[in-house]
PDB file of C-alpha atoms and ligand atoms in Angstrom:
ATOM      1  CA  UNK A   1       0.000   0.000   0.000  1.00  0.00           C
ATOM      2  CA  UNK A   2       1.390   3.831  -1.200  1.00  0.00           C
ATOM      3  CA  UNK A   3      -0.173   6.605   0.657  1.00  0.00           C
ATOM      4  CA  UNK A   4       0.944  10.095   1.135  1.00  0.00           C
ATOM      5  CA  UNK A   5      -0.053  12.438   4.158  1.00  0.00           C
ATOM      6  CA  UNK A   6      -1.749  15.405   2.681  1.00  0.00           C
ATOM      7  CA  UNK A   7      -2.402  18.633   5.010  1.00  0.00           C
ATOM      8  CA  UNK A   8      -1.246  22.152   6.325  1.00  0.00           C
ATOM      9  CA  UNK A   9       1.730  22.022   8.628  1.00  0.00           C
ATOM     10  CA  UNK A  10       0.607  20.776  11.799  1.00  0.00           C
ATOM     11  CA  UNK A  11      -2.510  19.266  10.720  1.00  0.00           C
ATOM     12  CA  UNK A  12      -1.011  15.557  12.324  1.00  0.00           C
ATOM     13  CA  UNK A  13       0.076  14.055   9.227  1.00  0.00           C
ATOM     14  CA  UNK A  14       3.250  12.840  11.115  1.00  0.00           C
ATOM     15  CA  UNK A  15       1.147  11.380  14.227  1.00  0.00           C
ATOM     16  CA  UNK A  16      -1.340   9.503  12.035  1.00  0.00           C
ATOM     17  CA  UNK A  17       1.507   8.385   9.522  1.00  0.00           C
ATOM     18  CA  UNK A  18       3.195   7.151  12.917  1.00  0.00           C
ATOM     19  CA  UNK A  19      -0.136   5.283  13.636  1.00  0.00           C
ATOM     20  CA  UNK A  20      -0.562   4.073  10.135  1.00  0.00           C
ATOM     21  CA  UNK A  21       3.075   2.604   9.732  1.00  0.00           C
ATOM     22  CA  UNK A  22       2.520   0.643  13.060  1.00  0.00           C
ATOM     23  CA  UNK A  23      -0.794  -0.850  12.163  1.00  0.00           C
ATOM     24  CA  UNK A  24      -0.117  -1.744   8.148  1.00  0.00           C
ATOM     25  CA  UNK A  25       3.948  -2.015   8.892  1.00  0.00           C
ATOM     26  CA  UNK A  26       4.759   0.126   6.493  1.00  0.00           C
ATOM     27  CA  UNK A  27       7.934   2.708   6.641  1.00  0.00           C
ATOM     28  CA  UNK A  28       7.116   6.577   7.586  1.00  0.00           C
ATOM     29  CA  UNK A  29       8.704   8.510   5.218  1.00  0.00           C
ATOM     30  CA  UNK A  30       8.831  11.944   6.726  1.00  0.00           C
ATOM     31  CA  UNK A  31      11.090  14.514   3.914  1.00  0.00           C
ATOM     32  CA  UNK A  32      11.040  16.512   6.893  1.00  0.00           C
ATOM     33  CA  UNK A  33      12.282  14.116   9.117  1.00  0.00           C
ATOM     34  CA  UNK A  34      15.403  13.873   6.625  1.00  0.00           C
ATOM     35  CA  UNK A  35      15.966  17.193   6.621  1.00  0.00           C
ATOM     36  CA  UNK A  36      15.956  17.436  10.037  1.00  0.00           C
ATOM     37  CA  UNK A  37      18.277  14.660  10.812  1.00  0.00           C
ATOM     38  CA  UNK A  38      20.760  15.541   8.362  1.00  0.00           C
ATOM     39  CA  UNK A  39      20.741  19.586   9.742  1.00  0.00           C
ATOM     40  CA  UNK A  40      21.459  17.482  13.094  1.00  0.00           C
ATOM     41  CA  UNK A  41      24.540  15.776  11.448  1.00  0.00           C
ATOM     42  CA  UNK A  42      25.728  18.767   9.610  1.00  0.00           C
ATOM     43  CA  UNK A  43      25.365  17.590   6.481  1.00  0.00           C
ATOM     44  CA  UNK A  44      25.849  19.792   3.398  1.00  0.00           C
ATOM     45  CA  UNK A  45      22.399  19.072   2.565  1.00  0.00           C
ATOM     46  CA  UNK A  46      21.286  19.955   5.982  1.00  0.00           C
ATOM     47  CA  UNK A  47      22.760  23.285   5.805  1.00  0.00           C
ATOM     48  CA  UNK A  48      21.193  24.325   2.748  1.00  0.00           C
ATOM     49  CA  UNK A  49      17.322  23.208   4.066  1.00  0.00           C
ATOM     50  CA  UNK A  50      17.959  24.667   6.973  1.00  0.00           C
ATOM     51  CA  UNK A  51      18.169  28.331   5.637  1.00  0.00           C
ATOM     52  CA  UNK A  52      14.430  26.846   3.696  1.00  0.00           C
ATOM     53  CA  UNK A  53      13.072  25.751   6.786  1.00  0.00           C
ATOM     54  CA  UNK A  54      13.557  28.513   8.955  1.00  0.00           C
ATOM     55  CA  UNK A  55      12.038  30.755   7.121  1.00  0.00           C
ATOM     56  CA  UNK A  56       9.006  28.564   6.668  1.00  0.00           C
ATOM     57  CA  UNK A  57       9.690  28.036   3.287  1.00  0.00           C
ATOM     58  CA  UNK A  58      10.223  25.038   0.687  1.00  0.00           C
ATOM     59  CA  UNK A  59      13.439  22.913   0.360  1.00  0.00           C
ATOM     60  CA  UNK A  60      13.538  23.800  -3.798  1.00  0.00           C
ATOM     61  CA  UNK A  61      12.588  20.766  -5.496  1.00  0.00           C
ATOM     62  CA  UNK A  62      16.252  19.530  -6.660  1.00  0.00           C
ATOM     63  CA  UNK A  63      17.462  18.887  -3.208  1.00  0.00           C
ATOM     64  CA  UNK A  64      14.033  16.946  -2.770  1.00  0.00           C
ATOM     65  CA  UNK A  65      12.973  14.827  -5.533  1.00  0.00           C
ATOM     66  CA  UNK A  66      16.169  12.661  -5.841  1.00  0.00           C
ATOM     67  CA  UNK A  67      16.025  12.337  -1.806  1.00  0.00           C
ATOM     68  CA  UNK A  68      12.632  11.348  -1.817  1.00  0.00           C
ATOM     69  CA  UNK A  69      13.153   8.682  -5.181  1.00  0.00           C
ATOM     70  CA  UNK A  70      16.335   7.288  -3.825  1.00  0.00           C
ATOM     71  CA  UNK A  71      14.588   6.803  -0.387  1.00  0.00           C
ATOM     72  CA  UNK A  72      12.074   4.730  -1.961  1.00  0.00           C
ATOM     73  CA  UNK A  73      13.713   2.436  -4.187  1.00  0.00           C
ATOM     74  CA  UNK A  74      15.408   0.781  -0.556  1.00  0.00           C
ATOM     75  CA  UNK A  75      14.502  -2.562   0.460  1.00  0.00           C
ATOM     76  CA  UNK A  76      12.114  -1.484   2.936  1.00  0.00           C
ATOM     77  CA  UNK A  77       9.817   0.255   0.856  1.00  0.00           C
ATOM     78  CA  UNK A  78       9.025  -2.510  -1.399  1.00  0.00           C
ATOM     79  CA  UNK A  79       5.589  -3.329   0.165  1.00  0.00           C
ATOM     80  CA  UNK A  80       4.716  -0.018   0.415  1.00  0.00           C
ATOM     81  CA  UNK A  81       4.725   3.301   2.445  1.00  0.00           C
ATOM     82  CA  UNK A  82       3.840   6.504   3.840  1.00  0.00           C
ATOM     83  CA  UNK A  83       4.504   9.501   2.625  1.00  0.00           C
ATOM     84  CA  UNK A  84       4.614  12.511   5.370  1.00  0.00           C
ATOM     85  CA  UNK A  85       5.645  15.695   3.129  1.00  0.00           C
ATOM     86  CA  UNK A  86       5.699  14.980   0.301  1.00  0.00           C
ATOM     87  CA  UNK A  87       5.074  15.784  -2.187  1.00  0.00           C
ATOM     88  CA  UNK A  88       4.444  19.135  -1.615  1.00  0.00           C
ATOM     89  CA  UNK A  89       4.172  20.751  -4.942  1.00  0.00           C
ATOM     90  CA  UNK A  90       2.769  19.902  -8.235  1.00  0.00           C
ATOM     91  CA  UNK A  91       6.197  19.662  -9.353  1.00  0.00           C
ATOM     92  CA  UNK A  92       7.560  17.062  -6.836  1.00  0.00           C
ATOM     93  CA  UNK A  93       4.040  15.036  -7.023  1.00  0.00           C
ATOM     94  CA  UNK A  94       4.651  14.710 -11.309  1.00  0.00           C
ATOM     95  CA  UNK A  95       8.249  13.356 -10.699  1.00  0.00           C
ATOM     96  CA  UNK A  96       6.817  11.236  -8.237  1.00  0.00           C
ATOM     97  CA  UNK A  97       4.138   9.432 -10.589  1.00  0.00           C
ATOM     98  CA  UNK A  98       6.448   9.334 -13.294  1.00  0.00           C
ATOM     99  CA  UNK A  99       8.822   7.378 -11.275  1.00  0.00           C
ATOM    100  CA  UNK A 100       5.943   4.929 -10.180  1.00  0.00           C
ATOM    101  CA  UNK A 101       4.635   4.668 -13.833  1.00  0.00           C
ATOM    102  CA  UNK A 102       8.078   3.524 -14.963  1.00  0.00           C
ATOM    103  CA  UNK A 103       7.558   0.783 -12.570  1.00  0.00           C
ATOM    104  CA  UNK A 104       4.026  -0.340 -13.181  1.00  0.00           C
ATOM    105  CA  UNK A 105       3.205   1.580  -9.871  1.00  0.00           C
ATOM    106  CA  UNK A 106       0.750   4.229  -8.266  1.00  0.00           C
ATOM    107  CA  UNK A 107      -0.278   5.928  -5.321  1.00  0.00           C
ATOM    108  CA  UNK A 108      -3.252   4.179  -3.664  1.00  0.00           C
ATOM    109  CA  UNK A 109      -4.424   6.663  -1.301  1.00  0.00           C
ATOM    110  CA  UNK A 110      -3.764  10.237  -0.525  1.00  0.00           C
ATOM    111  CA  UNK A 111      -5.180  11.208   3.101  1.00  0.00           C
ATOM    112  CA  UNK A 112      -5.563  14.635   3.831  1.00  0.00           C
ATOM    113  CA  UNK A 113      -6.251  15.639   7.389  1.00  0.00           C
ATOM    114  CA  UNK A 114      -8.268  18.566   7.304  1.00  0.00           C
ATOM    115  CA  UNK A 115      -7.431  21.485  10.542  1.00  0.00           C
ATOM    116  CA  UNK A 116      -8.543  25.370   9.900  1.00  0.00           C
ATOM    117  CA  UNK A 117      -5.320  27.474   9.857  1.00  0.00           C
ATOM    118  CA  UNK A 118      -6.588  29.073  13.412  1.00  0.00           C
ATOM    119  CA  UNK A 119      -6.327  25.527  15.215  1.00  0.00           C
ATOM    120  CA  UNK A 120      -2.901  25.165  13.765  1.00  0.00           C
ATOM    121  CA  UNK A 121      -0.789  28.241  15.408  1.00  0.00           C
ATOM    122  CA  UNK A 122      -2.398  27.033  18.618  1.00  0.00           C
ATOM    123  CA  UNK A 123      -1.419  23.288  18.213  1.00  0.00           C
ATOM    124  CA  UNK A 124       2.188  24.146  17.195  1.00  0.00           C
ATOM    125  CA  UNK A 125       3.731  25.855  20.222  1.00  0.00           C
ATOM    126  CA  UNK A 126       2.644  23.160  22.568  1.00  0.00           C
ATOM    127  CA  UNK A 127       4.455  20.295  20.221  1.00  0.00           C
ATOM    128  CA  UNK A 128       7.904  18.654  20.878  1.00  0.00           C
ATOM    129  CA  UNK A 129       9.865  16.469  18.435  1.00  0.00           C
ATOM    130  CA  UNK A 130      12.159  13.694  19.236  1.00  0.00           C
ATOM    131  CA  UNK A 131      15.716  14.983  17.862  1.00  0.00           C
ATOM    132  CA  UNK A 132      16.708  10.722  16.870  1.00  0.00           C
ATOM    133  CA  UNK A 133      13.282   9.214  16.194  1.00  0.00           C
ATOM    134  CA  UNK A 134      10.767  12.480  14.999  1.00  0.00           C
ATOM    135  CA  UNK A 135       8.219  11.445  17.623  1.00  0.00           C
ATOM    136  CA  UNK A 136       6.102  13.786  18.215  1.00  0.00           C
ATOM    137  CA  UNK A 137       4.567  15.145  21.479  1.00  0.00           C
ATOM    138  CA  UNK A 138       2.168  17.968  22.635  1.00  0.00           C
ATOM    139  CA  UNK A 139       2.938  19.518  25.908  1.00  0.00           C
ATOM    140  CA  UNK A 140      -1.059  19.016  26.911  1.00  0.00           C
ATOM    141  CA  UNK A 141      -2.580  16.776  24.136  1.00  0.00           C
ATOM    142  CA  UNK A 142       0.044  14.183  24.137  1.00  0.00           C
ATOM    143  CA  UNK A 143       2.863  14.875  27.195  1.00  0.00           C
ATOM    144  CA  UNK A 144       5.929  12.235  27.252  1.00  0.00           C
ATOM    145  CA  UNK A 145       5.910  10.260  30.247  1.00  0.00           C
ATOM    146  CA  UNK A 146       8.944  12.729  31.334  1.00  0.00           C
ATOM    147  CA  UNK A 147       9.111  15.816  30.571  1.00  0.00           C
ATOM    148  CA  UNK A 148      11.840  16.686  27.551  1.00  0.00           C
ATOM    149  CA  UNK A 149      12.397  13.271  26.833  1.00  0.00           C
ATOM    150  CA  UNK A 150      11.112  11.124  24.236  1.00  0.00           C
ATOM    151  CA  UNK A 151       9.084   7.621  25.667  1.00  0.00           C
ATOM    152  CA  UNK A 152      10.189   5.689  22.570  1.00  0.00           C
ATOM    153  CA  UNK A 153      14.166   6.422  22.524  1.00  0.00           C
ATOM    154  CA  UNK A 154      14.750   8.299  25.527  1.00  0.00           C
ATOM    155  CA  UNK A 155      16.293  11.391  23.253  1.00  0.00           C
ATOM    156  CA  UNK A 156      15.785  14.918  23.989  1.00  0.00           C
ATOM    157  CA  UNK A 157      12.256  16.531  22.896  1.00  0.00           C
ATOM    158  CA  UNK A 158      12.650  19.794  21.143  1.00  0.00           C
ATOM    159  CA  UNK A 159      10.840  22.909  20.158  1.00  0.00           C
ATOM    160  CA  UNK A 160      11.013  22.985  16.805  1.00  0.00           C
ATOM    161  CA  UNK A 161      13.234  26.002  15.346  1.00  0.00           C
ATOM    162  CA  UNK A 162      10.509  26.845  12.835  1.00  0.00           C
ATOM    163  CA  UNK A 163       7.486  26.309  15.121  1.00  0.00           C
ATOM    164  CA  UNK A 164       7.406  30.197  16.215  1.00  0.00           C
ATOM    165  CA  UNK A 165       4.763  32.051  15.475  1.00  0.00           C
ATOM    166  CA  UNK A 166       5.699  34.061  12.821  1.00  0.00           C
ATOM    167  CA  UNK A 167       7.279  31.292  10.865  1.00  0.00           C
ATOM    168  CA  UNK A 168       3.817  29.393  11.073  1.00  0.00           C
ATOM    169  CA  UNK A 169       2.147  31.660  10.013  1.00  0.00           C
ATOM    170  CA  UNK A 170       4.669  31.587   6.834  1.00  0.00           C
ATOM    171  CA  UNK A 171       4.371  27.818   6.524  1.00  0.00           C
ATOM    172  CA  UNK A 172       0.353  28.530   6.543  1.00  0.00           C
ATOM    173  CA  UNK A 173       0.526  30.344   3.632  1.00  0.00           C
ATOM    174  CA  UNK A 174       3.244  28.627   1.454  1.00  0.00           C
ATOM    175  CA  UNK A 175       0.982  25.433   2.164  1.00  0.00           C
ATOM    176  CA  UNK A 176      -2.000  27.581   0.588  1.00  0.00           C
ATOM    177  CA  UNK A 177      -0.147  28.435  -2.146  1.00  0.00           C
ATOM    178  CA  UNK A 178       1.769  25.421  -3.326  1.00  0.00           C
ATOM    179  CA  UNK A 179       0.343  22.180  -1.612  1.00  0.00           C
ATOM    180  CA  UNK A 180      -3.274  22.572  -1.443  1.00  0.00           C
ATOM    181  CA  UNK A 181      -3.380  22.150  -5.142  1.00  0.00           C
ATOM    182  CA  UNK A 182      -2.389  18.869  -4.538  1.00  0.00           C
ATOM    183  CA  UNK A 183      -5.663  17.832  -3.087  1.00  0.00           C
ATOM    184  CA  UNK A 184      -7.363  18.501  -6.576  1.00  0.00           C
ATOM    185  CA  UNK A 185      -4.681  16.889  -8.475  1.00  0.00           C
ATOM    186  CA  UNK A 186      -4.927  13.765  -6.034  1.00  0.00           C
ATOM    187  CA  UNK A 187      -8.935  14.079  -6.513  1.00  0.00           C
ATOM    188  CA  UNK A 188      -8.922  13.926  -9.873  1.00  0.00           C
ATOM    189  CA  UNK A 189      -6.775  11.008  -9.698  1.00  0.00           C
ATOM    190  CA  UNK A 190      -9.554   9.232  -7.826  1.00  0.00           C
ATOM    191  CA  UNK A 191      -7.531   8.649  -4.552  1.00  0.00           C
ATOM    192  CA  UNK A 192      -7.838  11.489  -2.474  1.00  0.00           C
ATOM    193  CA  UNK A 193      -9.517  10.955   0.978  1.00  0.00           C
ATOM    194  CA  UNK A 194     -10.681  13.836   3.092  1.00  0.00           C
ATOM    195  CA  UNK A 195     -10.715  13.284   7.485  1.00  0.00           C
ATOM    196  CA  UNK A 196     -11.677  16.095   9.857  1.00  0.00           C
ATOM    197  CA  UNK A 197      -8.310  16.005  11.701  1.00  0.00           C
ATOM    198  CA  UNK A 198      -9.652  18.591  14.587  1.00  0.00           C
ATOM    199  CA  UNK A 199     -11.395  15.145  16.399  1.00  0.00           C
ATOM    200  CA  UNK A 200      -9.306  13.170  18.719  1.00  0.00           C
ATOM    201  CA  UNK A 201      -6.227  12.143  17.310  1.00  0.00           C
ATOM    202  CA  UNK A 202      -7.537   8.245  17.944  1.00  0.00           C
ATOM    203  CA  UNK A 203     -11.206   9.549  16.444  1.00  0.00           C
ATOM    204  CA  UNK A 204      -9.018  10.362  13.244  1.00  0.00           C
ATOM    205  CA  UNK A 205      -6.703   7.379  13.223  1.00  0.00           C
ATOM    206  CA  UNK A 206     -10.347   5.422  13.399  1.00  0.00           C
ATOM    207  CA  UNK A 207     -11.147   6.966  10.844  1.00  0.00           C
ATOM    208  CA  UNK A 208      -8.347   6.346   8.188  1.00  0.00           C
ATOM    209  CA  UNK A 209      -8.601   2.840   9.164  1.00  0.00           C
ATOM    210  CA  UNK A 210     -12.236   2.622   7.745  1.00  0.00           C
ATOM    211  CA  UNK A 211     -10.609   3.547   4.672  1.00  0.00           C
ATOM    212  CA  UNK A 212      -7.808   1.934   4.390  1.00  0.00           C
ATOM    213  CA  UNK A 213      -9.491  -1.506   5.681  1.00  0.00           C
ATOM    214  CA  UNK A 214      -8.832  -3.513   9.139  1.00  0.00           C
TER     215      UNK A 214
HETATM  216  P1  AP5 B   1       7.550  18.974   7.850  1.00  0.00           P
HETATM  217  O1  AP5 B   1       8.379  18.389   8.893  1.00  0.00           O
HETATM  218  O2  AP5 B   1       6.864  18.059   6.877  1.00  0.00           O
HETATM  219  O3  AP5 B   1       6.515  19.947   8.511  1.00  0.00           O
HETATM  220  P2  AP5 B   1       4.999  20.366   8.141  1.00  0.00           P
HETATM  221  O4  AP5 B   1       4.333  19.883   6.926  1.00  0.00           O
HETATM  222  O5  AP5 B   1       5.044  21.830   8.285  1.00  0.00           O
HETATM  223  O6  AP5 B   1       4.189  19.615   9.113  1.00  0.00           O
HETATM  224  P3  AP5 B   1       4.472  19.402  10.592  1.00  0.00           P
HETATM  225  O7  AP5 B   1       5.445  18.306  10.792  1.00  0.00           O
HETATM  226  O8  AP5 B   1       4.753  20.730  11.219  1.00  0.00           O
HETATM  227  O9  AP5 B   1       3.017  18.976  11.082  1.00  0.00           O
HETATM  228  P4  AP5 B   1       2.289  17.571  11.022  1.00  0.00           P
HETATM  229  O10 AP5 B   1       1.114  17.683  10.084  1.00  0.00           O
HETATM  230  O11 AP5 B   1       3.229  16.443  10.836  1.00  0.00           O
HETATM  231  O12 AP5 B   1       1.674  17.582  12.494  1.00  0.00           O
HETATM  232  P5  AP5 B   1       2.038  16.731  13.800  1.00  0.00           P
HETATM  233  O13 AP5 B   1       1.553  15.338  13.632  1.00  0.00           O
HETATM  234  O14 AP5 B   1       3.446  16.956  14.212  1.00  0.00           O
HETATM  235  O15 AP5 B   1       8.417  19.991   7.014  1.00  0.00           O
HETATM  236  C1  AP5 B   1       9.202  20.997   7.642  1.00  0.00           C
HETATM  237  C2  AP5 B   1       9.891  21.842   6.590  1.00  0.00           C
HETATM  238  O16 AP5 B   1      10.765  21.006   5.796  1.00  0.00           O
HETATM  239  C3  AP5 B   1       8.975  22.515   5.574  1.00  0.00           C
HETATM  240  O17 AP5 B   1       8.476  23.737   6.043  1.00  0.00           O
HETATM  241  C4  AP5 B   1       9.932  22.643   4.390  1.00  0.00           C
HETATM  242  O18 AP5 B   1      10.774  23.751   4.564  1.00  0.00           O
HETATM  243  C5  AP5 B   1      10.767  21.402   4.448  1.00  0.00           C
HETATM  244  N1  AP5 B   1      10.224  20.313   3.619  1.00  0.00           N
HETATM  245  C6  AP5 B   1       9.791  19.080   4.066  1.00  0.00           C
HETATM  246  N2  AP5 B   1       9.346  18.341   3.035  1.00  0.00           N
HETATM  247  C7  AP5 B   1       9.511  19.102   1.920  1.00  0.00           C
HETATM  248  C8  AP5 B   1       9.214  18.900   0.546  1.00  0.00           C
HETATM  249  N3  AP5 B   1       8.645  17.765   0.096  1.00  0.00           N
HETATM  250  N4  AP5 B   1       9.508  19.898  -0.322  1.00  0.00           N
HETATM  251  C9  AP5 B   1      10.059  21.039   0.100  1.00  0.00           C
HETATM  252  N5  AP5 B   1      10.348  21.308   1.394  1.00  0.00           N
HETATM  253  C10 AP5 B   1      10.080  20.356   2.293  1.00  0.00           C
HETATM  254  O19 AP5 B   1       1.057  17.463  14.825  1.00  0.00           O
HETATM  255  C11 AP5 B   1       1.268  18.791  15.229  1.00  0.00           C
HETATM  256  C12 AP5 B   1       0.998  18.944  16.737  1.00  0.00           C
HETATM  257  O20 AP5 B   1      -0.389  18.768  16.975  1.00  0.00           O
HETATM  258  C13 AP5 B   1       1.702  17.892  17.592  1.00  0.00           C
HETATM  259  O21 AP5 B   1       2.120  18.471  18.796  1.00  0.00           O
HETATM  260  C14 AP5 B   1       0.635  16.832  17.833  1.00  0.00           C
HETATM  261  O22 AP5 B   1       0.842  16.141  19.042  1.00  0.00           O
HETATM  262  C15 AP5 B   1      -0.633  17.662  17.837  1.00  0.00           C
HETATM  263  N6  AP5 B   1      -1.780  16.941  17.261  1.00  0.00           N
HETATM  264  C16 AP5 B   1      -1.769  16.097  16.191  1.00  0.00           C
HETATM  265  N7  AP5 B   1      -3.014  15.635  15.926  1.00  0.00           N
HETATM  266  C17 AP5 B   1      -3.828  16.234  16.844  1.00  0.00           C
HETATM  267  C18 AP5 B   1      -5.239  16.165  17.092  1.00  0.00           C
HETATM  268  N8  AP5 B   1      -6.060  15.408  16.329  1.00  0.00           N
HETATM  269  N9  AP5 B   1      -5.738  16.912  18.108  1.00  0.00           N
HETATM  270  C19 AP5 B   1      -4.909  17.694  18.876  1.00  0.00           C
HETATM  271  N10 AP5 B   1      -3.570  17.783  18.706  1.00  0.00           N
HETATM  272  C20 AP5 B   1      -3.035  17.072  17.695  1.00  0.00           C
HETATM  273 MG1   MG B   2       5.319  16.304  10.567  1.00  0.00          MG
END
């Protein structure tokens, strides 16, 4: 099964794609997660998304695509996946079906989780991020068992460096510009599936699992 996370930042693409990938045992492919680990390595690549990133802006597709493709084509991936950010423009989503066509592939679902841009700069401050694994936490909705560490790996939690206000607000409307398209171009495709992701995070994992079967 292919599926790719569709939604505005903060929407809980990552925490559902977390749930999904435990219940189907499929890998969580997070673009973000990448960049973020290799801006925690020091990485060339890391250096130039982080300048992107902090200013709530896009990686440019060309440090992207190829990440994304190569990621893909590993072992792990051969049953399927999740897709958590990507794509993100109409761009990186045509490269992406291009690839799968050359291999007799396609996307099978694209899940967006629907949150009003008002919820979102409210949910974002309260949210810590695992700096090994990319767990995610909310300081209310979802606190770690202790406080600035992560339950799964015991690494530190962090505030994300482009989770202030200002830069949200950014993100909000880069996502309104370039990614929202993508819900069209995945409905016209026939696979686009809409949740209301301001219920219960286990009300919208429910959900999803309706759709994507027991
Ligand atoms: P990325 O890491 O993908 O960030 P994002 O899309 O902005 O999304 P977030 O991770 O912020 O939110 P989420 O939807 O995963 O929400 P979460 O589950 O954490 O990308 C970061 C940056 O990298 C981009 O800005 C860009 O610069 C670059 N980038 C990445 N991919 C790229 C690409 N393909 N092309 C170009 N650039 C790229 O939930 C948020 C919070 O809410 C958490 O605290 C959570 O606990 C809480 N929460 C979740 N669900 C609920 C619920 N139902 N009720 C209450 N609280 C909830
Ligand atoms: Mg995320």
């Amino acid at each position: 099964m292919k599926i790719i996370m569709l939604g505005a930042p903060g929407a809980g693409k990552g925490t559902q794609a977390k749930m999904i990938s435990e219940k189907y045992d499929l890998p969580h492919v997070s673009t973000g997660d990448i960049f973020r680990a290799n801006i925690k390595n020091g990485t060339e690549l890391g250096k130039k998304a982080k300048a992107f990133m902090d200013a709530g802006q896009l990686v440019p597709d060309e440090l992207t695509v190829d990440l994304l493709l190569d990621r893909i084509s590993k072992e792990d991936c051969k049953n399927g996946y999740i897709l958590d950010g990507f794509p993100r423009t109409i761009p990186q989503a045509e490269c992406l079906e291009k690839a799968l066509n050359a291999r007799g592939e396609a996307i099978d679902f694209a899940i967006d989780v629907e949150v009003p841009d008002e919820n979102i700069v409210k949910r974002m401050g309260g949210r810590r991020a695992c700096v090994s694994c990319g767990a995610t936490y909310h300081v209310v909705n979802v606190p770690p068992k202790k406080e600035g560490i992560c339950d799964k790996c015991g690494s530190d939690l962090i505030l994300r460096d482009d989770d202030k206000p200002e830069t949200v607000q950014k993100r909000l409307e880069v996502y309104h510009a370039q990614t929202k398209p993508l819900i069209d171009f995945y409905g016209a495709k026939g696979v686009l599936k809409e949740f209301d992701g301001t219920q219960e995070m286990s009300k919208v994992f429910a959900d999803i699992v309706q759709v994507l079967g027991a």
